[in-house]
Short mmCIF file of C-alpha atoms and ligand atoms in Angstrom, two decimals:
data_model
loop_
_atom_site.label_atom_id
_atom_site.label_comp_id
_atom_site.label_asym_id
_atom_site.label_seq_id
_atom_site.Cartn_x
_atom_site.Cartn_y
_atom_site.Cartn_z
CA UNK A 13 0.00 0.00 0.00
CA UNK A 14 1.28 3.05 -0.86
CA UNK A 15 2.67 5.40 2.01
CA UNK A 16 -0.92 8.04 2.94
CA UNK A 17 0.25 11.93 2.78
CA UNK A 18 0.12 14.01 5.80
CA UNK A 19 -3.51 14.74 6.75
CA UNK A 20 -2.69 18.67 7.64
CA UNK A 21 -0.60 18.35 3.88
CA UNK A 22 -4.01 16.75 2.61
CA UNK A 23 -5.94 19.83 3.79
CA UNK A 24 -3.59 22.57 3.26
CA UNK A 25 -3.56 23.34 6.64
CA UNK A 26 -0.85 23.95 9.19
CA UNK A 27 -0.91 21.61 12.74
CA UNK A 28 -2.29 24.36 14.64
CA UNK A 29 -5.33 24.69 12.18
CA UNK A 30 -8.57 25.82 14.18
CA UNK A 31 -11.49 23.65 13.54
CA UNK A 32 -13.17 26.26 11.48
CA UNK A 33 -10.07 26.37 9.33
CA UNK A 34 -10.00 22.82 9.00
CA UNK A 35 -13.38 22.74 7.55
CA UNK A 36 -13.23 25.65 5.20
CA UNK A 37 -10.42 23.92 3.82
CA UNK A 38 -12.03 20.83 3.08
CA UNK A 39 -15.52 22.51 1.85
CA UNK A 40 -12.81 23.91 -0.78
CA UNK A 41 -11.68 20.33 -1.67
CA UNK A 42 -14.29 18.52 -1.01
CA UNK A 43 -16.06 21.27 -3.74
CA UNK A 44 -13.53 21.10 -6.17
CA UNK A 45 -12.71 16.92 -6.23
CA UNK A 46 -16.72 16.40 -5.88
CA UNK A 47 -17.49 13.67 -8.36
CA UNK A 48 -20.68 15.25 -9.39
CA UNK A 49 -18.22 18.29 -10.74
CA UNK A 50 -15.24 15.57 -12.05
CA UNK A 51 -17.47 12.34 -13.74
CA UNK A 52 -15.72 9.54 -14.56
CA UNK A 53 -12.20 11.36 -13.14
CA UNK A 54 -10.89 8.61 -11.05
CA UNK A 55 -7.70 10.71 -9.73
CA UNK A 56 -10.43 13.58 -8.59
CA UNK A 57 -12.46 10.62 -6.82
CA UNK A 58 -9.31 9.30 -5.06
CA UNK A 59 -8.50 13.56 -4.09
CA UNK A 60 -12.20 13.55 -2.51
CA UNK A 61 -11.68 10.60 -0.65
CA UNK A 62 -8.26 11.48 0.91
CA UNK A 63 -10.02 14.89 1.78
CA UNK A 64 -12.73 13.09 3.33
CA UNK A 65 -10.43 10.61 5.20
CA UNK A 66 -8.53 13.83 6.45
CA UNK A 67 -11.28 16.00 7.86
CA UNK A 68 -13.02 12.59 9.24
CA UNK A 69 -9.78 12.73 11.54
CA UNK A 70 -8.81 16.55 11.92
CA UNK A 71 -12.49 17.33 12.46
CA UNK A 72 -12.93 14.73 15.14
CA UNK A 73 -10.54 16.02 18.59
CA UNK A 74 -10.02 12.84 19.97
CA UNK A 75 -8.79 11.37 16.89
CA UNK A 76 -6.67 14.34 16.33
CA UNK A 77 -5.17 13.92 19.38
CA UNK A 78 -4.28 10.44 18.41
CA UNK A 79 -3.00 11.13 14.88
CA UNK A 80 -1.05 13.87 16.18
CA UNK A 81 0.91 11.58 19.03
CA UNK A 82 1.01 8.10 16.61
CA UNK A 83 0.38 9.65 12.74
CA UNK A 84 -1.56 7.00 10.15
CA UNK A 85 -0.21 4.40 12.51
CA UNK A 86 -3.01 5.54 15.15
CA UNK A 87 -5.69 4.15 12.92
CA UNK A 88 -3.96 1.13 11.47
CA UNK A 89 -6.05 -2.18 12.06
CA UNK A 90 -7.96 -0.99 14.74
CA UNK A 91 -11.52 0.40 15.18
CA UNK A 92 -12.09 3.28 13.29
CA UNK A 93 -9.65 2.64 10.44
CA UNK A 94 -9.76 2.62 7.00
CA UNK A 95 -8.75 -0.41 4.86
CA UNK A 96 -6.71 -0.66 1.98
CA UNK A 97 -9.72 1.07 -0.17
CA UNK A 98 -10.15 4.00 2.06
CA UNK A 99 -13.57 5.63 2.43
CA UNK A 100 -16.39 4.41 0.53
CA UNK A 101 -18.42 6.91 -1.23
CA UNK A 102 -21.19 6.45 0.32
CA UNK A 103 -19.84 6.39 3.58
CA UNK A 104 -18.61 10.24 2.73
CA UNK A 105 -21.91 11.15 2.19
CA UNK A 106 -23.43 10.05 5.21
CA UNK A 107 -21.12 10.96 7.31
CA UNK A 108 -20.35 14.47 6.26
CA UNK A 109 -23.90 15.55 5.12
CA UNK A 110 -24.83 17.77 7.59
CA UNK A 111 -21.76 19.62 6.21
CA UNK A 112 -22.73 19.43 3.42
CA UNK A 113 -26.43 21.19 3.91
CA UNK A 114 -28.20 17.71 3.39
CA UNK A 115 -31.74 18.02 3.77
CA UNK A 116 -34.02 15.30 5.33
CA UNK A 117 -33.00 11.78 5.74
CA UNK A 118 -29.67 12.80 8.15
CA UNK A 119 -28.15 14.00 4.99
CA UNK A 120 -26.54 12.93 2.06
CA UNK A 121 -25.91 13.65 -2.00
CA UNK A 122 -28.81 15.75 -1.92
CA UNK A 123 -27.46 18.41 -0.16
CA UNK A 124 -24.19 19.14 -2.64
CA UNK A 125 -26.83 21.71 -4.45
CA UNK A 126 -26.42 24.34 -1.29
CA UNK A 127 -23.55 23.33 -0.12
CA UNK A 128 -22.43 24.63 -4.04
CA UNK A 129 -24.03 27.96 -2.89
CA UNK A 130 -27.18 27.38 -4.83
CA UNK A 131 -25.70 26.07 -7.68
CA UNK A 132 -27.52 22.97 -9.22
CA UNK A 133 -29.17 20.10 -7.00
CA UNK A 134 -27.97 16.91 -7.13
CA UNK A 135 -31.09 15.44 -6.42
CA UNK A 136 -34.00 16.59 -8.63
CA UNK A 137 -36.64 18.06 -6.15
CA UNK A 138 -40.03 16.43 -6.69
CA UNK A 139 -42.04 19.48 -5.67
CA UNK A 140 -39.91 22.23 -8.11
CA UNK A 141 -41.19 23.98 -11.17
CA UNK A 142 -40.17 21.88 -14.16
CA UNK A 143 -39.88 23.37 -17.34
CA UNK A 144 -41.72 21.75 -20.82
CA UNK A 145 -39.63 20.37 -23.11
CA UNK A 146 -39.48 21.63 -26.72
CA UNK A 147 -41.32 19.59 -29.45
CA UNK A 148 -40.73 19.51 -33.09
CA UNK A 149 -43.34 18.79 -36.04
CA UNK A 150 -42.66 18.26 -39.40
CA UNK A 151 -45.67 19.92 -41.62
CA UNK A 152 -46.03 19.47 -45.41
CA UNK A 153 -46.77 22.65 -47.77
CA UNK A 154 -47.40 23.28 -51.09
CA UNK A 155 -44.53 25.28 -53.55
CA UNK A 156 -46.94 27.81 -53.71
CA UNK A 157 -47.54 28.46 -49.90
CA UNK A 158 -43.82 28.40 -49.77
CA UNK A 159 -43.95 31.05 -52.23
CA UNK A 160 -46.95 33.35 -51.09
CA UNK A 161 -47.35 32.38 -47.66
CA UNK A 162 -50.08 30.94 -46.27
CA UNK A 163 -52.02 30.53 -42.69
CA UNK A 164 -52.38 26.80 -41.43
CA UNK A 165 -54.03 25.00 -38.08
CA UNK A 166 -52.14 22.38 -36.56
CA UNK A 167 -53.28 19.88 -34.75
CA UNK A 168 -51.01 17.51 -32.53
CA UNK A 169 -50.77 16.27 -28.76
CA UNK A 170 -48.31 17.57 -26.44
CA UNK A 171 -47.40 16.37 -22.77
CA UNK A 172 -49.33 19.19 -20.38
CA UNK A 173 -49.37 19.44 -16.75
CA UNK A 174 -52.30 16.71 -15.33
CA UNK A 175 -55.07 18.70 -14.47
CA UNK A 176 -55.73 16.12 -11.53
CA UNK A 177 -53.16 16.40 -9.31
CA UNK A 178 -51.39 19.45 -11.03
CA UNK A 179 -48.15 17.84 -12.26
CA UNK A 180 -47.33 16.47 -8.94
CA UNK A 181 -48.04 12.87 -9.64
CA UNK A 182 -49.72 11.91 -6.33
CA UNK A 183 -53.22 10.82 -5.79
CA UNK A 184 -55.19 13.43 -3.82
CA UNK A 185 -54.82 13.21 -0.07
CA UNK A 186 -51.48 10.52 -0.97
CA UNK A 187 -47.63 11.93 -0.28
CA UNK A 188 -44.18 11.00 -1.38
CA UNK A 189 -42.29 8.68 0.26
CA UNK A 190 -38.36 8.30 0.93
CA UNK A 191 -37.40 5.91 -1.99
CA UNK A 192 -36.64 2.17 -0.01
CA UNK A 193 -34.04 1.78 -2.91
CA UNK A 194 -31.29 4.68 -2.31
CA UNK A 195 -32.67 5.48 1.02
CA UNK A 196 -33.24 8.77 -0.18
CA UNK A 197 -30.05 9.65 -1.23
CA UNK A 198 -31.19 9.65 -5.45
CA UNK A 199 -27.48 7.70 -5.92
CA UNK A 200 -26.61 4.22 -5.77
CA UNK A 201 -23.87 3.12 -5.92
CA UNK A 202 -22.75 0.50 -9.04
CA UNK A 203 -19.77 -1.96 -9.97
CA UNK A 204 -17.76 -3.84 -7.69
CA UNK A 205 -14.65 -4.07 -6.12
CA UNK A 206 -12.59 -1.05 -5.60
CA UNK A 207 -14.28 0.60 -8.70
CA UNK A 208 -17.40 1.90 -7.27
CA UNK A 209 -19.71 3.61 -9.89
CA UNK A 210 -22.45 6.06 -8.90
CA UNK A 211 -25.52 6.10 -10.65
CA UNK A 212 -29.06 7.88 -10.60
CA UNK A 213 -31.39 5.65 -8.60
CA UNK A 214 -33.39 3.75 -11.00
CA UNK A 215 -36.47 3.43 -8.83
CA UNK A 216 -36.44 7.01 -8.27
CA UNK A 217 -34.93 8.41 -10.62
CA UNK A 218 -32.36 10.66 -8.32
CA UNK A 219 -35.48 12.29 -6.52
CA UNK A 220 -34.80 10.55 -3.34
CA UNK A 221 -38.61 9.91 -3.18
CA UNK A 222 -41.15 8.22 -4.72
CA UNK A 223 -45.38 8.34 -4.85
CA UNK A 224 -47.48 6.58 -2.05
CA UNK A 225 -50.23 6.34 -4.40
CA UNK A 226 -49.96 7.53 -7.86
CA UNK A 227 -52.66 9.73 -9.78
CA UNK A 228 -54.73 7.64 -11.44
CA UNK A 229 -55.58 9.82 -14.79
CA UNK A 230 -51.71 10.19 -15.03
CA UNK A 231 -50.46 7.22 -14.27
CA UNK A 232 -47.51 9.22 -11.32
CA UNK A 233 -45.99 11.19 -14.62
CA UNK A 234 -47.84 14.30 -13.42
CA UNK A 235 -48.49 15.21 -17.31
CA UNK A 236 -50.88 14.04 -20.01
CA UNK A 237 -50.97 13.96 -23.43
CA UNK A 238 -52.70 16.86 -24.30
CA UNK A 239 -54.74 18.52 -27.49
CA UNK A 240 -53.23 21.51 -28.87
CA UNK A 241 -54.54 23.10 -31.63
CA UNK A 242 -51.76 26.40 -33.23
CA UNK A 243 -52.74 28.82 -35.79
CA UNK A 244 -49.88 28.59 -37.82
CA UNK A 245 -48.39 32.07 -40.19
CA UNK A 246 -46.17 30.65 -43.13
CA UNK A 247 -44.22 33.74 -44.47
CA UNK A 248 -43.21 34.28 -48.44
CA UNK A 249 -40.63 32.98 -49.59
CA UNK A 250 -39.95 30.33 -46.95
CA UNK A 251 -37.93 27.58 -48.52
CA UNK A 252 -37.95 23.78 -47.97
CA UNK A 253 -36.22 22.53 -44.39
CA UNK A 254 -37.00 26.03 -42.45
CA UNK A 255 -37.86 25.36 -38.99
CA UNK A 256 -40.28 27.78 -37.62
CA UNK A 257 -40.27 28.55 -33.66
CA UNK A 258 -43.53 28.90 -32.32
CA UNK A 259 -43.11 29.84 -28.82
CA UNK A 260 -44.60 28.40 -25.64
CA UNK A 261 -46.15 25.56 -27.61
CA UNK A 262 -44.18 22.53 -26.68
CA UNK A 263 -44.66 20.18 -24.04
CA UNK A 264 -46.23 22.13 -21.01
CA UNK A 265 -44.46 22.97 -17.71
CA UNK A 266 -44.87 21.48 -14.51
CA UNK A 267 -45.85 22.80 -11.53
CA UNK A 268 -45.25 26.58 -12.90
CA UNK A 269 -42.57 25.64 -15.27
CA UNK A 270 -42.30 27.36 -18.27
CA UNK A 271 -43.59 25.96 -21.50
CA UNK A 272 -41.20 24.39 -24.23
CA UNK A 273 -41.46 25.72 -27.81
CA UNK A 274 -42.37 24.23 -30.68
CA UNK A 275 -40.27 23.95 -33.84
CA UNK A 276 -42.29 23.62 -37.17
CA UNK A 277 -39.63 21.64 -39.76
CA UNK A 278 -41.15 22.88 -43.03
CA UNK A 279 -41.23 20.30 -46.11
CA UNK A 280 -42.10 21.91 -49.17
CA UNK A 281 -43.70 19.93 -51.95
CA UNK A 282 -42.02 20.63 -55.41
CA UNK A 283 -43.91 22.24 -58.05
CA UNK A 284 -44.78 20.87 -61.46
CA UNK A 285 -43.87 24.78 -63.25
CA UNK A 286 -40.67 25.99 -61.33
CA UNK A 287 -37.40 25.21 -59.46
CA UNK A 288 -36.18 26.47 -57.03
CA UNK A 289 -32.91 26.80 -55.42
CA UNK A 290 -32.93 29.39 -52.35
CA UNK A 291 -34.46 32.98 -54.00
CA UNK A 292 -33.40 32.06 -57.46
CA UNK A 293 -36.72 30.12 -59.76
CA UNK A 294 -36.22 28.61 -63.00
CA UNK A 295 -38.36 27.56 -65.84
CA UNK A 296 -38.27 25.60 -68.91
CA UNK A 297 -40.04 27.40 -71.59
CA UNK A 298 -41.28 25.31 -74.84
CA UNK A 299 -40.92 27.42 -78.11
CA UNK A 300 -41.54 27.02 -81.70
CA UNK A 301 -38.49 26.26 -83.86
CA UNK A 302 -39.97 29.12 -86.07
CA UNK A 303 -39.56 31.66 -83.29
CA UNK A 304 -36.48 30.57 -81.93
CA UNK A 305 -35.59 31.58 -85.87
CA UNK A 306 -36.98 34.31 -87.08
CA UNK A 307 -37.00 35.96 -83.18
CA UNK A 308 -40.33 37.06 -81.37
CA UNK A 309 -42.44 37.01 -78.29
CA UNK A 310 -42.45 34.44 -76.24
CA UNK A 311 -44.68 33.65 -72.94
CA UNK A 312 -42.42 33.06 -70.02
CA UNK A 313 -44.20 31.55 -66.76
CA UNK A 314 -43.14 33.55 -63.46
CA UNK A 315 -44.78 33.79 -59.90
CA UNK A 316 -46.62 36.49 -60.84
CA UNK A 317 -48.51 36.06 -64.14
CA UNK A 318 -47.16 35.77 -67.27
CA UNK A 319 -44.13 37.70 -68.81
CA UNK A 320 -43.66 38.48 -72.34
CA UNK A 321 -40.07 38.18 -73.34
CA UNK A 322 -38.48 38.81 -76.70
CA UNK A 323 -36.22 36.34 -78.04
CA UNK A 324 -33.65 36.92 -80.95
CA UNK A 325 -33.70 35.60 -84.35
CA UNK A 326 -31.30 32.69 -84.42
CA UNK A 327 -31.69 32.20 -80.23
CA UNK A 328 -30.59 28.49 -79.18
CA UNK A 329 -31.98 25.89 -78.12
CA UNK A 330 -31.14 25.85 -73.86
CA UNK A 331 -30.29 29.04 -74.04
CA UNK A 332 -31.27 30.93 -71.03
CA UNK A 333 -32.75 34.32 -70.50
CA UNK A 334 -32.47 35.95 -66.77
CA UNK A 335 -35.74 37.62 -65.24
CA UNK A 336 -34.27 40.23 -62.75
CA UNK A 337 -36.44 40.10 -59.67
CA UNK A 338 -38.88 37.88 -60.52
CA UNK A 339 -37.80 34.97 -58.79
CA UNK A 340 -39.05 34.24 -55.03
CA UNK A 341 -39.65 37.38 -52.79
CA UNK A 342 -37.17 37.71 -49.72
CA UNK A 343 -38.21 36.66 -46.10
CA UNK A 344 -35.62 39.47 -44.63
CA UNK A 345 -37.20 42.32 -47.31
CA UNK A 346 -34.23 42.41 -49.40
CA UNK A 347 -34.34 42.06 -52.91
CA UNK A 348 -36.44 38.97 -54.66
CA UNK A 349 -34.34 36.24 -56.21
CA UNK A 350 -34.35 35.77 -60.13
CA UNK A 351 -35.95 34.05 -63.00
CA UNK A 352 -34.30 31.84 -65.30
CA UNK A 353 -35.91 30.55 -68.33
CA UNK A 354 -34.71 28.34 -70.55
CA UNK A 355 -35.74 27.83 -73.85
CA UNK A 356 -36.47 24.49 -75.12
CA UNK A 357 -37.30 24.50 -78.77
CA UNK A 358 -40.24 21.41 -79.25
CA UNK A 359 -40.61 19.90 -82.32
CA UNK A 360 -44.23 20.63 -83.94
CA UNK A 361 -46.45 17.66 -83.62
CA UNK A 362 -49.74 16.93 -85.01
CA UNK A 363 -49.48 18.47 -88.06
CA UNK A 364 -52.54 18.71 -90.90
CA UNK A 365 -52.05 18.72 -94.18
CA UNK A 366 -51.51 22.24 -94.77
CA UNK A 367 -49.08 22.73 -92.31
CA UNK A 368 -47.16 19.46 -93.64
CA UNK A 369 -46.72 20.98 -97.36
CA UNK A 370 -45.42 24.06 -95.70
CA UNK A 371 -42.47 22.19 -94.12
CA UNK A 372 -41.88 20.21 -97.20
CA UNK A 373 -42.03 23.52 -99.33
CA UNK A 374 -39.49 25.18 -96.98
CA UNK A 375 -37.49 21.68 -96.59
CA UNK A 376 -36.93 22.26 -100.26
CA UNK A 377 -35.76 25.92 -100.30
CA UNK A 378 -33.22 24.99 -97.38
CA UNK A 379 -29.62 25.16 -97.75
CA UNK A 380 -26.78 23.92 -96.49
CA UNK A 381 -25.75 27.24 -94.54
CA UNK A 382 -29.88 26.87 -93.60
CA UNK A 383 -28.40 24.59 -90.73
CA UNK A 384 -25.15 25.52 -89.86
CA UNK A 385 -24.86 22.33 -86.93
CA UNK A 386 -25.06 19.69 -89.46
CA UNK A 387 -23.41 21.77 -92.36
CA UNK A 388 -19.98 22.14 -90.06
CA UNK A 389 -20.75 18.10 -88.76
CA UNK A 390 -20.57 17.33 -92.76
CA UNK A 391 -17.32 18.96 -93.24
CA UNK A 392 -15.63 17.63 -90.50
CA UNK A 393 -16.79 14.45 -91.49
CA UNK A 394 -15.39 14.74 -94.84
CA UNK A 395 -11.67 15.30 -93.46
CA UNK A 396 -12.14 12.53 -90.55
CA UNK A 397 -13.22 9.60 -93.65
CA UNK A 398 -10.42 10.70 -96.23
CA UNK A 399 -8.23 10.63 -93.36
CA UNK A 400 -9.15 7.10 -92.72
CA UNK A 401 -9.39 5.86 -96.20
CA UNK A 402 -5.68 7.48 -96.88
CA UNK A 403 -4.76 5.17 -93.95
CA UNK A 404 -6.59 1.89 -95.18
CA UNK A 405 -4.80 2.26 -98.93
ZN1 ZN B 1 -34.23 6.10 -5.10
ZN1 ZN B 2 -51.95 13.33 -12.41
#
């Protein structure tokens, strides 16, 4: 076993420490090491513990007196010792919770929350306000609420407060009880051996207490699944996977907790006319070959009504023309996104006989510089085969 530092050297303290000194020092440590502050830190664990062992001597006169005549030796094997392990956790506890504030129950875990100086409790108190959690819904919309806005109702269920027994969980007239598995304490202790794990009492679920007699319409939860029906303002211009806060309509507090909020994920449907990407719409718009050649008006969809736009003569097919502003309006009030059509030249179909001996009659009066794509195709084709057949000889 390795050789145990100097209690006083443990504390910081000198050998003619007053007890009030010796305490304040080993709130400090015990604060500091406290395994609530350090999980999983084993070397913090082992600093608590020595603290602990150290104050459960400098604390105590008698065995002062006795570790100031004989040193470690004084406790070595007989009563009041510790063994190779030290102090168990929950030994600390018990035995130092009226330091430690503990409430109830001759003190334990519980009471780390004051002795923090109000900081957080280590054991949930049953009887606090509890605030709701948040929810989140995911709601479907059409492109063109997405695009305009629009006002929906939404129905779900949230968790609210029981009306019953007002979020406290108890059957009328019934209390809480100290919880039979951690005594109260909201800890037990896991593992085995020298590694001692502590845990949040699964009974209890670190509360230290638990129901006499639970409320029947909530079963002890204190909430119930409750109906809550939102008015619900989509803005223009809202795109696909915006979450919209809507606040105070999550799951309910308890016991004067504050609501949670809700978080409306928006899924946008896709529309059958435009795409979208962020402010920016495009749009494939179907012209006549004759059009796209001799130039002209064409009819170009946007959000709000139909544009006229005038092509050149010659214009391509894909080629595409840029609508300033007339893409999606801006949530922030900045300025709207753009259009982008894009021409796509469609091939006439259903043709009567009139229409037919048109094409043939201008078939005929085409020339080769009539269709410059397959007229440069057929000369490089020409090099590309004599080429080859130069090569074959
Ligand atoms: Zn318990
Ligand atoms: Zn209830």
């Amino acid at each position: 076993m390795a050789s145990k530092r100097d209690y006083y050297e443990v504390l910081g303290v000198g050998k003619d420490a007053t007890a009030d000194q010796i305490k304040s020092a080993y709130r400090k440590l015990a604060m500091k090491y406290h395994p609530d502050r350090n999980p999983g830190d084993k070397a913090a664990e082992e600093k608590f513990k020595e603290a602990a062992e150290a104050y459960d001597v400098l604390h105590d006169q008698e065995k002062r007196a006795r570790y100031d005549q004989f040193g470690h030796q004084a406790f070595e094997g007989g009563a009041g010792g510790y063994g190779a392990g030290g102090m168990d956790m929950n030994d600390i506890f018990a035995a130092f919770g009226d330091l430690f504030g503990g409430r109830g129950g001759g003190g334990g875990f519980g009471g780390f929350g004051d002795f923090f100086g109000g900081g957080r409790a280590a054991r949930p108190d049953p009887n606090a306000p509890m605030d709701g959690d948040d929810m989140s819904f995911q709601l479907e919309i059409d492109f063109e609420e997405a695009l305009f806005g629009s006002e929906r109702t939404i129905d779900l269920t949230v968790p609210g407060q029981c009306p019953e027994c007002n979020g406290s969980g108890a059957a009328a007239g019934s209390k809480r009880v100290t919880c039979a598995t951690c005594h109260g304490r909201g800890i037990v202790m896991g593992g085995g051996g020298f590694l001692r794990i502590q845990q949040t009492c699964p009974t209890c679920g670190g509360q230290g207490s638990t129901l006499e007699k639970p409320c029947r319409n909530c079963r002890g939860r204190g909430q119930v699944a409750t109906p809550q029906h939102i008015s619900l303002k989509i803005p223009a211009g809202i795109d696909n996977g915006s979450r919209l806060r809507v606040a105070g309509k999550g799951a309910g507090g308890i016991r004067g907790g504050a609501n949670g909020d809700l978080y409306v994920l928006l899924r946008v449907n896709p529309s059958e006319i435009f795409e979208r990407d962020g402010l920016d719409l495009g749009v494939d718009v179907p012209v006549s070959p004759i059009i796209a050649a001799l130039g002209g008006k064409v009819d170009v969809p946007t959000p709000d009504g139909v544009a006229q736009l005038t092509i050149p003569a010659g214009t391509a097919n894909g080629r595409i023309f840029r609508l300033r502003g007339k893409g999606v309006a801006n949530l922030r009030g900045g300025t709207p996104g753009d259009l982008s059509a894009r021409i796509v030249i469609e091939v006439p179909a259903n043709l009567d006989r009139k229409q037919r001996e048109a094409l043939e009659a201008f078939q005929k009066l085409a020339k080769d510089s009539t269709f410059p794509q397959a007229q440069s195709l057929s000369n490089k084709l020409k090099i590309f085969y004599s080429h080859r057949d130069k090569l074959r000889k």
